[in-house]
Coordinates of C-alpha atoms (C1' of nucleotides) in Angstrom, one line a residue:
Chain A
M1 CA 124.7 153.4 92.2
L2 CA 127.5 155.7 93.4
D3 CA 131.1 154.9 93.9
M4 CA 131.7 153.9 97.5
K5 CA 135.2 155.4 97.3
L6 CA 133.6 158.8 96.8
F7 CA 131.8 158.5 100.1
R8 CA 135.1 157.8 101.9
T9 CA 137.2 160.4 100.2
E10 CA 134.8 163.2 99.4
T11 CA 132.3 162.8 102.3
E12 CA 131.4 166.5 102.7
Y13 CA 131.1 167.1 99.0
V14 CA 128.8 164.1 98.5
K15 CA 126.7 165.1 101.5
E16 CA 126.3 168.6 100.1
R17 CA 125.4 167.5 96.6
L18 CA 123.0 164.7 97.7
A19 CA 121.3 167.1 100.1
T20 CA 120.0 169.0 97.1
R21 CA 118.1 165.8 96.3
G22 CA 116.8 165.4 99.7
V23 CA 119.2 162.9 101.1
A24 CA 119.9 163.4 104.8
S25 CA 123.5 163.7 105.8
Q26 CA 123.0 161.1 108.6
T27 CA 122.3 158.6 105.9
I28 CA 125.8 159.2 104.5
D29 CA 127.3 159.0 108.0
E30 CA 125.5 155.7 108.5
L31 CA 126.9 154.4 105.2
I32 CA 130.4 155.4 106.2
T33 CA 130.1 153.7 109.6
L34 CA 129.0 150.5 107.9
D35 CA 131.7 150.7 105.3
T36 CA 134.4 151.1 108.1
K37 CA 132.8 148.1 109.9
R38 CA 132.9 146.1 106.7
R39 CA 136.5 146.7 106.0
D40 CA 137.4 145.8 109.6
L41 CA 135.6 142.6 109.3
I42 CA 137.2 141.8 106.0
Q43 CA 140.7 142.2 107.5
E44 CA 139.7 140.0 110.4
T45 CA 138.4 137.2 108.3
E46 CA 141.1 137.5 105.7
Q47 CA 143.8 137.0 108.3
L48 CA 142.2 133.8 109.5
K49 CA 141.8 132.6 105.9
A50 CA 145.5 133.2 105.2
K51 CA 146.2 131.1 108.3
R52 CA 143.9 128.4 107.1
N53 CA 145.5 128.3 103.7
V54 CA 149.0 127.8 105.3
V55 CA 147.9 125.2 107.7
S56 CA 145.8 123.4 105.1
E57 CA 149.0 123.0 103.1
E58 CA 150.7 121.6 106.2
I59 CA 147.8 119.1 106.6
A60 CA 148.1 118.1 103.0
V61 CA 151.9 117.4 103.5
A62 CA 151.3 115.5 106.7
K63 CA 148.7 113.3 105.0
R64 CA 151.0 112.6 102.1
N65 CA 153.7 111.5 104.6
K66 CA 151.1 109.3 106.4
Q67 CA 151.5 111.4 109.6
D68 CA 148.8 112.1 112.1
A69 CA 147.3 115.5 111.7
S70 CA 144.2 115.2 113.9
A71 CA 145.5 117.8 116.4
V72 CA 145.9 120.5 113.7
I73 CA 142.6 119.6 112.1
A74 CA 140.9 120.0 115.4
E75 CA 142.5 123.4 115.8
M76 CA 141.4 124.4 112.3
Q77 CA 137.8 123.4 113.0
A78 CA 137.7 126.3 115.5
V79 CA 139.3 128.6 113.0
G80 CA 136.7 127.5 110.4
A81 CA 133.9 128.3 112.8
K82 CA 135.3 131.7 113.6
I83 CA 135.6 132.5 109.9
K84 CA 132.0 131.4 109.4
S85 CA 130.7 133.7 112.1
I86 CA 132.7 136.7 110.9
D87 CA 131.6 136.1 107.3
A88 CA 128.0 135.9 108.5
E89 CA 128.4 139.2 110.3
L90 CA 130.1 140.7 107.2
E91 CA 127.1 139.5 105.1
T92 CA 124.6 141.4 107.2
V93 CA 126.8 144.5 107.1
E94 CA 127.1 144.3 103.4
A95 CA 123.4 143.8 103.0
S96 CA 122.8 147.0 105.0
I97 CA 125.3 148.9 102.9
F98 CA 123.6 147.7 99.8
S99 CA 120.1 148.6 100.9
I100 CA 121.2 152.1 101.7
A101 CA 123.4 152.6 98.6
S102 CA 120.9 151.1 96.1
H103 CA 118.3 153.7 97.3
L104 CA 120.5 156.7 96.9
P105 CA 119.9 158.8 93.8
N106 CA 122.6 160.0 91.4
M107 CA 124.7 163.1 92.2
P108 CA 123.4 166.1 90.3
H109 CA 125.8 167.7 87.8
E110 CA 127.2 171.1 88.7
S111 CA 125.4 172.8 85.8
I112 CA 121.9 172.2 87.0
P113 CA 119.7 174.5 89.1
V114 CA 119.3 173.6 92.7
G115 CA 115.8 173.6 94.1
P116 CA 113.1 171.5 95.7
D117 CA 110.8 171.0 92.8
E118 CA 109.8 172.0 89.2
E119 CA 109.5 175.6 90.3
A120 CA 113.3 175.8 90.2
N121 CA 113.6 174.4 86.6
V122 CA 115.2 176.8 84.1
E123 CA 114.0 177.4 80.6
I124 CA 116.9 177.1 78.1
R125 CA 115.2 178.0 74.8
T126 CA 111.9 178.1 73.0
D127 CA 111.1 177.2 69.5
G128 CA 108.1 177.3 67.1
Q129 CA 105.1 179.5 66.7
I130 CA 102.3 179.2 69.2
P131 CA 99.1 178.8 67.1
E132 CA 96.3 181.4 67.2
F133 CA 92.8 180.2 66.7
D134 CA 89.7 182.2 65.6
F135 CA 87.6 179.6 67.4
E136 CA 87.7 178.0 70.8
P137 CA 90.3 175.2 70.5
K138 CA 89.2 171.8 71.7
N139 CA 91.0 169.3 74.0
H140 CA 92.7 166.5 72.1
W141 CA 90.4 163.9 73.6
E142 CA 87.3 165.8 72.4
I143 CA 88.8 166.1 68.9
G144 CA 89.7 162.4 68.9
E145 CA 86.3 161.3 70.1
D146 CA 84.5 163.6 67.8
L147 CA 86.5 162.3 64.8
G148 CA 86.0 158.7 66.1
I149 CA 89.7 158.0 66.1
L150 CA 90.2 157.6 69.9
D151 CA 87.9 155.3 72.0
F152 CA 88.5 155.8 75.7
E153 CA 85.2 154.3 76.7
R154 CA 85.8 150.9 75.2
G155 CA 89.4 151.0 76.5
A156 CA 88.1 151.4 80.0
K157 CA 85.5 148.6 79.5
V158 CA 88.1 146.1 78.2
A159 CA 91.1 147.0 80.3
G160 CA 90.3 149.8 82.7
A161 CA 90.8 153.5 83.3
R162 CA 93.8 155.0 81.5
F163 CA 93.6 152.6 78.5
L164 CA 92.2 153.3 75.1
Y165 CA 91.8 152.1 71.6
Y166 CA 93.1 154.0 68.6
V167 CA 90.6 153.6 65.8
G168 CA 91.2 153.8 62.0
Q169 CA 93.1 157.0 61.2
G170 CA 94.0 157.3 64.8
A171 CA 95.9 154.0 64.7
R172 CA 97.4 155.0 61.4
L173 CA 98.5 158.3 62.8
E174 CA 100.2 156.6 65.7
R175 CA 102.0 154.3 63.4
A176 CA 103.0 157.1 61.0
I177 CA 104.5 159.0 63.9
Y178 CA 106.7 156.3 65.2
N179 CA 107.8 155.2 61.8
F180 CA 108.8 158.8 61.1
M181 CA 110.7 159.1 64.3
L182 CA 112.5 155.9 63.9
D183 CA 113.6 156.9 60.3
E184 CA 114.8 160.2 61.6
H185 CA 116.9 158.7 64.3
R186 CA 118.2 156.0 62.0
K187 CA 119.5 158.8 59.8
E188 CA 121.2 160.3 62.8
G189 CA 123.2 157.2 63.4
Y190 CA 121.0 155.3 65.9
K191 CA 120.8 151.5 65.5
E192 CA 117.1 150.5 65.3
M193 CA 116.2 147.8 67.7
L194 CA 113.1 145.8 68.8
T195 CA 113.4 144.7 72.4
P196 CA 111.8 142.4 74.9
Y197 CA 108.7 144.1 76.6
M198 CA 109.2 142.1 79.7
V199 CA 112.5 142.1 81.6
N200 CA 113.9 140.4 84.7
Y201 CA 114.7 142.0 88.1
D202 CA 118.4 142.5 87.3
S203 CA 117.5 144.7 84.3
M204 CA 115.2 146.8 86.4
F205 CA 117.9 147.2 89.0
G206 CA 120.5 148.0 86.3
T207 CA 118.7 151.1 85.1
G208 CA 117.7 152.2 88.6
Q209 CA 113.9 151.5 88.7
Y210 CA 114.4 148.8 91.3
P211 CA 114.5 148.4 94.2
K212 CA 113.2 151.9 95.0
F213 CA 110.3 152.2 92.6
E214 CA 108.8 148.7 92.5
E215 CA 105.3 150.0 93.0
D216 CA 105.5 152.0 89.8
A217 CA 105.9 149.0 87.6
Y218 CA 103.7 146.0 86.6
R219 CA 105.1 142.8 87.9
V220 CA 103.9 139.7 86.1
G221 CA 104.5 136.0 86.5
V222 CA 104.4 133.8 89.5
E223 CA 107.1 131.2 88.8
N224 CA 109.5 133.6 87.1
D225 CA 109.4 137.2 88.2
M226 CA 109.1 139.5 85.2
T227 CA 108.3 143.2 84.8
L228 CA 106.6 144.9 81.9
I229 CA 109.0 147.6 80.7
P230 CA 108.2 151.1 81.9
T231 CA 110.3 152.4 79.0
A232 CA 112.5 150.9 76.3
E233 CA 115.4 152.5 78.1
V234 CA 115.5 149.4 80.3
P235 CA 116.0 146.7 77.6
L236 CA 118.2 149.0 75.5
T237 CA 120.6 150.0 78.3
N238 CA 120.7 146.5 79.7
Y239 CA 121.6 145.2 76.3
Y240 CA 125.3 145.5 77.4
R241 CA 124.7 144.5 81.0
D242 CA 127.7 142.6 82.4
E243 CA 129.7 143.3 79.3
V244 CA 132.8 145.1 78.2
I245 CA 132.1 147.2 75.1
P246 CA 135.2 147.4 72.8
A247 CA 136.4 151.0 73.1
E248 CA 136.4 151.5 69.3
K249 CA 132.6 150.9 69.2
L250 CA 131.9 153.9 71.4
P251 CA 129.7 155.8 71.3
V252 CA 126.9 153.3 70.6
Y253 CA 123.5 154.7 69.7
F254 CA 120.3 152.7 69.9
T255 CA 116.7 153.6 69.1
A256 CA 113.5 151.6 69.6
V257 CA 109.8 152.0 69.7
S258 CA 108.0 150.1 72.4
P259 CA 105.0 150.2 74.6
S260 CA 105.7 151.6 78.1
F261 CA 103.7 150.2 81.0
R262 CA 103.3 152.3 84.2
Q263 CA 101.1 151.9 87.2
E264 CA 101.0 155.7 87.7
A265 CA 100.8 155.1 91.4
G266 CA 100.3 158.4 93.3
S267 CA 98.9 160.3 90.3
A268 CA 95.3 159.5 90.9
G269 CA 93.1 162.3 89.8
R270 CA 95.8 163.9 87.6
D271 CA 95.3 164.0 83.8
T272 CA 92.5 161.5 84.1
R273 CA 91.3 162.3 80.5
G274 CA 93.1 162.0 77.2
L275 CA 96.5 160.7 76.1
I276 CA 98.7 162.4 78.6
R277 CA 98.8 159.8 81.4
L278 CA 98.1 156.2 80.5
H279 CA 99.0 152.8 81.9
Q280 CA 100.2 151.8 78.4
F281 CA 101.7 154.1 75.8
N282 CA 104.1 154.0 72.9
K283 CA 107.4 155.7 73.0
V284 CA 110.4 156.0 70.7
E285 CA 113.5 155.9 72.9
M286 CA 117.1 156.8 72.3
V287 CA 119.9 155.3 74.3
K288 CA 123.6 156.0 74.1
F289 CA 126.7 154.5 75.6
A290 CA 129.6 156.9 75.6
K291 CA 133.1 157.5 77.1
P292 CA 132.9 159.7 80.2
E293 CA 134.7 162.6 78.4
D294 CA 132.1 162.7 75.6
S295 CA 128.9 162.1 77.5
Y296 CA 127.8 165.7 78.0
N297 CA 128.4 166.5 74.4
E298 CA 126.4 163.4 73.5
L299 CA 123.6 164.7 75.8
E300 CA 123.4 168.0 73.9
K301 CA 123.3 166.1 70.6
M302 CA 120.5 163.8 71.9
V303 CA 118.4 166.8 72.9
T304 CA 118.9 168.2 69.4
N305 CA 117.7 164.9 67.9
A306 CA 114.5 165.0 70.0
E307 CA 114.0 168.7 69.1
N308 CA 114.4 167.9 65.4
I309 CA 111.3 165.8 65.6
L310 CA 109.2 168.6 67.1
Q311 CA 110.6 171.1 64.5
R312 CA 109.9 168.8 61.6
L313 CA 106.3 168.4 62.9
G314 CA 106.0 172.1 63.4
L315 CA 105.1 171.8 67.1
P316 CA 106.0 174.7 69.4
Y317 CA 108.0 173.6 72.4
H318 CA 110.6 174.7 74.9
V319 CA 113.6 173.1 76.5
I320 CA 114.1 173.2 80.2
N321 CA 117.0 172.2 82.5
L322 CA 115.5 170.2 85.4
S323 CA 116.4 171.2 88.9
T324 CA 117.9 168.9 91.5
G325 CA 114.5 168.3 93.0
D326 CA 112.6 167.5 89.8
M327 CA 115.1 165.1 88.3
G328 CA 114.7 161.4 88.1
F329 CA 116.5 158.9 90.4
S330 CA 119.3 157.8 88.0
A331 CA 120.0 161.1 86.2
A332 CA 122.9 163.5 86.8
K333 CA 121.4 166.0 84.3
T334 CA 118.1 166.1 82.5
Y335 CA 116.6 168.3 79.8
D336 CA 112.9 168.0 79.3
L337 CA 111.2 169.0 76.1
E338 CA 107.7 170.4 76.7
V339 CA 105.3 170.8 73.8
W340 CA 102.6 173.5 73.6
M341 CA 99.1 172.3 74.3
P342 CA 96.6 175.0 73.2
A343 CA 93.6 173.7 75.0
Q344 CA 95.4 173.6 78.3
N345 CA 97.2 176.8 77.5
M346 CA 100.5 175.4 78.8
Y347 CA 103.6 173.3 77.9
R348 CA 103.5 169.6 78.7
E349 CA 106.4 167.2 78.9
I350 CA 106.9 165.2 75.7
S351 CA 110.5 164.1 76.0
S352 CA 113.1 163.8 78.7
C353 CA 116.8 163.4 77.9
S354 CA 119.3 162.4 80.6
N355 CA 122.9 161.6 81.2
T356 CA 123.2 159.2 84.1
E357 CA 127.0 159.2 83.9
A358 CA 128.3 156.0 85.4
F359 CA 125.3 155.5 87.7
Q360 CA 123.5 152.9 85.6
A361 CA 126.8 151.4 84.3
R362 CA 127.9 150.8 87.8
R363 CA 124.7 149.0 88.7
A364 CA 124.6 147.1 85.4
H365 CA 128.4 146.5 85.1
I366 CA 128.8 148.0 81.7
Q367 CA 132.4 148.8 81.0
Y368 CA 135.0 149.6 78.4
R369 CA 138.8 149.5 78.3
D370 CA 140.4 153.0 78.2
A371 CA 143.6 153.8 76.3
D372 CA 145.7 152.3 79.1
G373 CA 143.7 149.0 78.9
K374 CA 142.0 149.6 82.3
L375 CA 138.4 148.8 82.8
Q376 CA 136.2 151.8 83.2
F377 CA 132.5 152.3 83.5
V378 CA 130.8 153.8 80.4
H379 CA 128.4 156.7 80.7
T380 CA 124.8 155.9 79.7
L381 CA 122.3 158.3 78.3
N382 CA 118.6 158.0 77.5
G383 CA 116.0 160.2 76.0
S384 CA 112.5 160.0 74.5
G385 CA 112.4 160.8 70.9
L386 CA 109.4 161.2 71.5
A387 CA 106.5 160.0 73.5
V388 CA 104.2 158.9 70.7
G389 CA 100.8 159.3 72.4
R390 CA 101.6 162.8 73.6
T391 CA 102.7 163.6 70.1
V392 CA 99.3 162.5 68.8
A393 CA 97.7 164.8 71.4
A394 CA 99.9 167.7 70.4
I395 CA 99.2 167.3 66.7
L396 CA 95.4 167.0 67.3
E397 CA 95.4 170.2 69.4
N398 CA 97.9 172.3 67.5
C399 CA 96.7 171.3 64.0
Q400 CA 93.0 171.3 64.6
N401 CA 90.7 173.2 62.2
A402 CA 87.4 175.0 62.8
D403 CA 85.5 172.3 61.0
G404 CA 86.7 169.6 63.4
T405 CA 89.3 168.1 61.0
V406 CA 93.0 168.0 61.8
T407 CA 95.7 168.9 59.3
I408 CA 98.6 166.4 59.1
P409 CA 102.0 168.0 59.4
E410 CA 103.9 168.0 56.1
A411 CA 106.6 165.6 57.2
L412 CA 104.1 163.0 58.3
R413 CA 102.0 162.9 55.1
P414 CA 104.2 160.3 53.3
Y415 CA 103.8 158.1 56.4
F416 CA 100.1 158.8 57.0
G417 CA 99.0 158.8 53.4
A418 CA 96.7 161.8 53.5
D419 CA 96.9 165.5 54.4
K420 CA 94.1 165.6 57.0
I421 CA 92.1 163.5 59.4
V422 CA 88.4 163.4 58.7
K423 CA 85.5 161.9 60.6
E424 CA 85.7 158.1 60.9
D425 CA 82.6 156.0 60.2
E426 CA 80.8 155.2 63.5
L427 CA 81.5 151.7 65.0
Chain B
rG1 C1' 106.3 121.1 79.3
rG2 C1' 109.7 116.1 79.4
rA3 C1' 114.8 113.7 78.9
rG4 C1' 120.0 114.1 78.4
rA5 C1' 124.6 117.0 77.8
rU6 C1' 127.5 121.3 78.5
rA7 C1' 129.3 125.9 81.3
rU8 C1' 137.0 126.9 83.5
rG9 C1' 141.5 133.5 81.1
rG10 C1' 140.4 137.4 75.0
rC11 C1' 140.0 132.2 72.5
rA12 C1' 140.8 126.9 72.7
rG13 C1' 141.3 123.3 76.5
rA14 C1' 143.2 119.8 80.8
rG15 C1' 142.1 119.1 85.8
rU16 C1' 136.9 113.4 90.0
rG17 C1' 138.9 116.4 97.5
rG18 C1' 145.1 118.9 98.9
rU19 C1' 144.5 124.7 96.7
rA20 C1' 143.7 126.4 88.6
rA21 C1' 148.1 122.6 83.4
rU22 C1' 149.0 123.6 78.5
rG23 C1' 148.3 125.8 73.6
rC24 C1' 146.9 130.1 70.6
rA25 C1' 146.6 135.3 71.1
rG26 C1' 149.2 139.6 73.6
rC27 C1' 153.9 142.1 75.4
rG28 C1' 159.5 142.2 75.6
rG29 C1' 164.0 140.2 73.6
rA30 C1' 167.4 137.2 70.2
rC31 C1' 168.1 136.1 65.0
rU32 C1' 167.2 139.5 60.3
rC33 C1' 168.4 145.2 56.2
rG34 C1' 163.2 144.5 57.6
rA35 C1' 159.4 140.9 58.1
rA36 C1' 157.8 135.8 58.5
rA37 C1' 159.3 131.4 60.7
rU38 C1' 162.2 129.8 64.9
rC39 C1' 164.1 130.3 69.9
rC40 C1' 164.2 132.7 74.9
rG41 C1' 161.5 135.4 78.5
rC42 C1' 157.2 137.9 80.5
rC43 C1' 152.1 138.7 81.1
rG44 C1' 147.1 137.0 81.5
rA45 C1' 141.4 134.1 85.8
rA46 C1' 136.6 140.8 85.3
rC47 C1' 136.9 141.4 91.9
rC48 C1' 137.9 142.9 97.2
rC49 C1' 141.2 144.4 101.5
rG50 C1' 145.8 146.6 103.2
rU51 C1' 150.6 149.5 102.7
rG52 C1' 152.0 152.9 99.0
rU53 C1' 151.4 155.9 94.7
rU54 C1' 148.1 158.9 91.9
rG55 C1' 146.9 156.4 87.2
rA56 C1' 154.7 152.4 89.5
rA57 C1' 154.7 148.5 93.0
rC58 C1' 154.2 144.9 97.0
rG59 C1' 151.4 141.6 100.5
rG60 C1' 146.9 139.1 101.5
rG61 C1' 142.0 137.3 100.4
rU62 C1' 138.7 135.8 96.6
rG63 C1' 137.8 133.7 92.0
rC64 C1' 136.1 127.7 87.6
rG65 C1' 127.8 130.0 84.9
rC66 C1' 125.0 131.7 89.6
rA67 C1' 123.4 130.8 94.9
rG68 C1' 123.7 127.7 99.1
rG69 C1' 125.6 123.2 101.7
rU70 C1' 129.2 119.2 103.4
rU71 C1' 134.7 119.4 104.8
rC72 C1' 140.6 121.1 108.3
rA73 C1' 140.5 121.8 102.8
rA74 C1' 135.8 122.1 97.0
rA75 C1' 136.8 123.6 89.9
rU76 C1' 136.2 118.5 91.9
rC77 C1' 131.1 115.9 96.4
rC78 C1' 125.6 117.4 97.6
rU79 C1' 121.1 120.7 96.8
rG80 C1' 118.8 124.5 94.1
rU81 C1' 119.0 127.7 90.0
rU82 C1' 120.2 130.2 85.1
rA83 C1' 121.9 129.9 80.1
rU84 C1' 123.2 127.1 75.8
rC85 C1' 123.0 122.6 72.7
rU86 C1' 120.5 117.8 71.2
rC87 C1' 116.0 114.8 71.1
rC88 C1' 110.7 114.4 72.3
rU89 C1' 106.2 117.4 73.0
rC90 C1' 103.7 121.9 71.7
rC91 C1' 103.2 126.1 68.7
rA92 C1' 102.8 131.4 65.4

RNA sequence: GGAGAUAUGGCAGAGUGGUAAUGCAGCGGACUCGAAAUCCGCCGAACCCGUGUUGAACGGGUGCGCAGGUUCAAAUCCUGUUAUCUCCUCCA
């Protein structure tokens, strides 16, 4: 959520910045009209309430003195009715303001490329050696199925398309990867957490998924409305919802592994095979709460933390700065890490690190007291470190051998307990 | 799942229809070489609106877990709801 004051005071600037994210300037005009209306109504009702307070005191005095107050009371009944009708009107105006404001995306940071879509993204740097094969490299799902460590067929039977079983060494590889990632992040100062996998509406609102993207999430429960988390960012960021974080604790770093549940509405037909696009996948997440003046420095450090995982695993990748058109709803600036996938001969997203500035903090009411003791919104950041399923896919493809086995990256061997994946017994 | 209790500033804690006590903490001062203790004073209920400033102030409204309702007037009465605690039930 953006600061209403900004719309009033910096109207043209806000219009210009939000236009880069596809927000029509009429929407801002409408918002400002409603805001003016709101403030007029507030003044109107508050004057009447001030009168009511004064007269109520007079009535109290009269009653104490056993005097008749029925004439004044009758007069106040009319005032009360007027207040009620103005307040009702005010309520509808505020509801309109809320429904517009809560659907507006964050303002993009000055340093990001302007453009309508991913074509405008800018590559920042590349790292790692793209592997050369003296054989035709296989897709990761072929490798996984041939080795008997990924079972998509039975996943589809038991749950549906875009679900799978990891089998034997596959399950062990997944576990090795997220244990490795969590240990790395713990060393970098992140507090390891385990979070709820279902959250309430307010939490989904706080991080910006709701109300605009309700169709992307899995809603469960009839009596009490819960949502399966689409990312651990939601429970981690909402940890401090409606709280004031003591300034000396900032910055706060959290990390957690969790499943992420996504409907993938609108991506029918894309990435229908393999580990790239699933309704349920594991992800190690990083979340930070920082003072505004530190948040962009913290973003750079977070990207470094995600890159470190790829470097330790020896996976080639590049870092891109997302354009205004490709960025997520809550983000002011986002770096994506894309890992090289040999079989597809292209980079695929494996991490996304964003600074949302005060956008989420304003929705979720997460504050701290600055040096003057004033309440300020913190800045929140989130990043994947990394998507575990896609990491499995990248390892299978980049580390595959001609004989169909897969070599385990050095850093993972203590976690995996072997140096290569060999064919599983048939089940 | 059933029954009961509780929810008020940073903390503790009064307030059963007339418009949020008090204590601790905090800030300033007196006393003191200094501190503690003591005494005096101030401040404090996340917020919103207006005038003003740009991080001075003033005025008004709101605010007692949350959302509604009754009333001229609600922390107080009514309804719903959430969280916590205790007991029962169930369970890993």
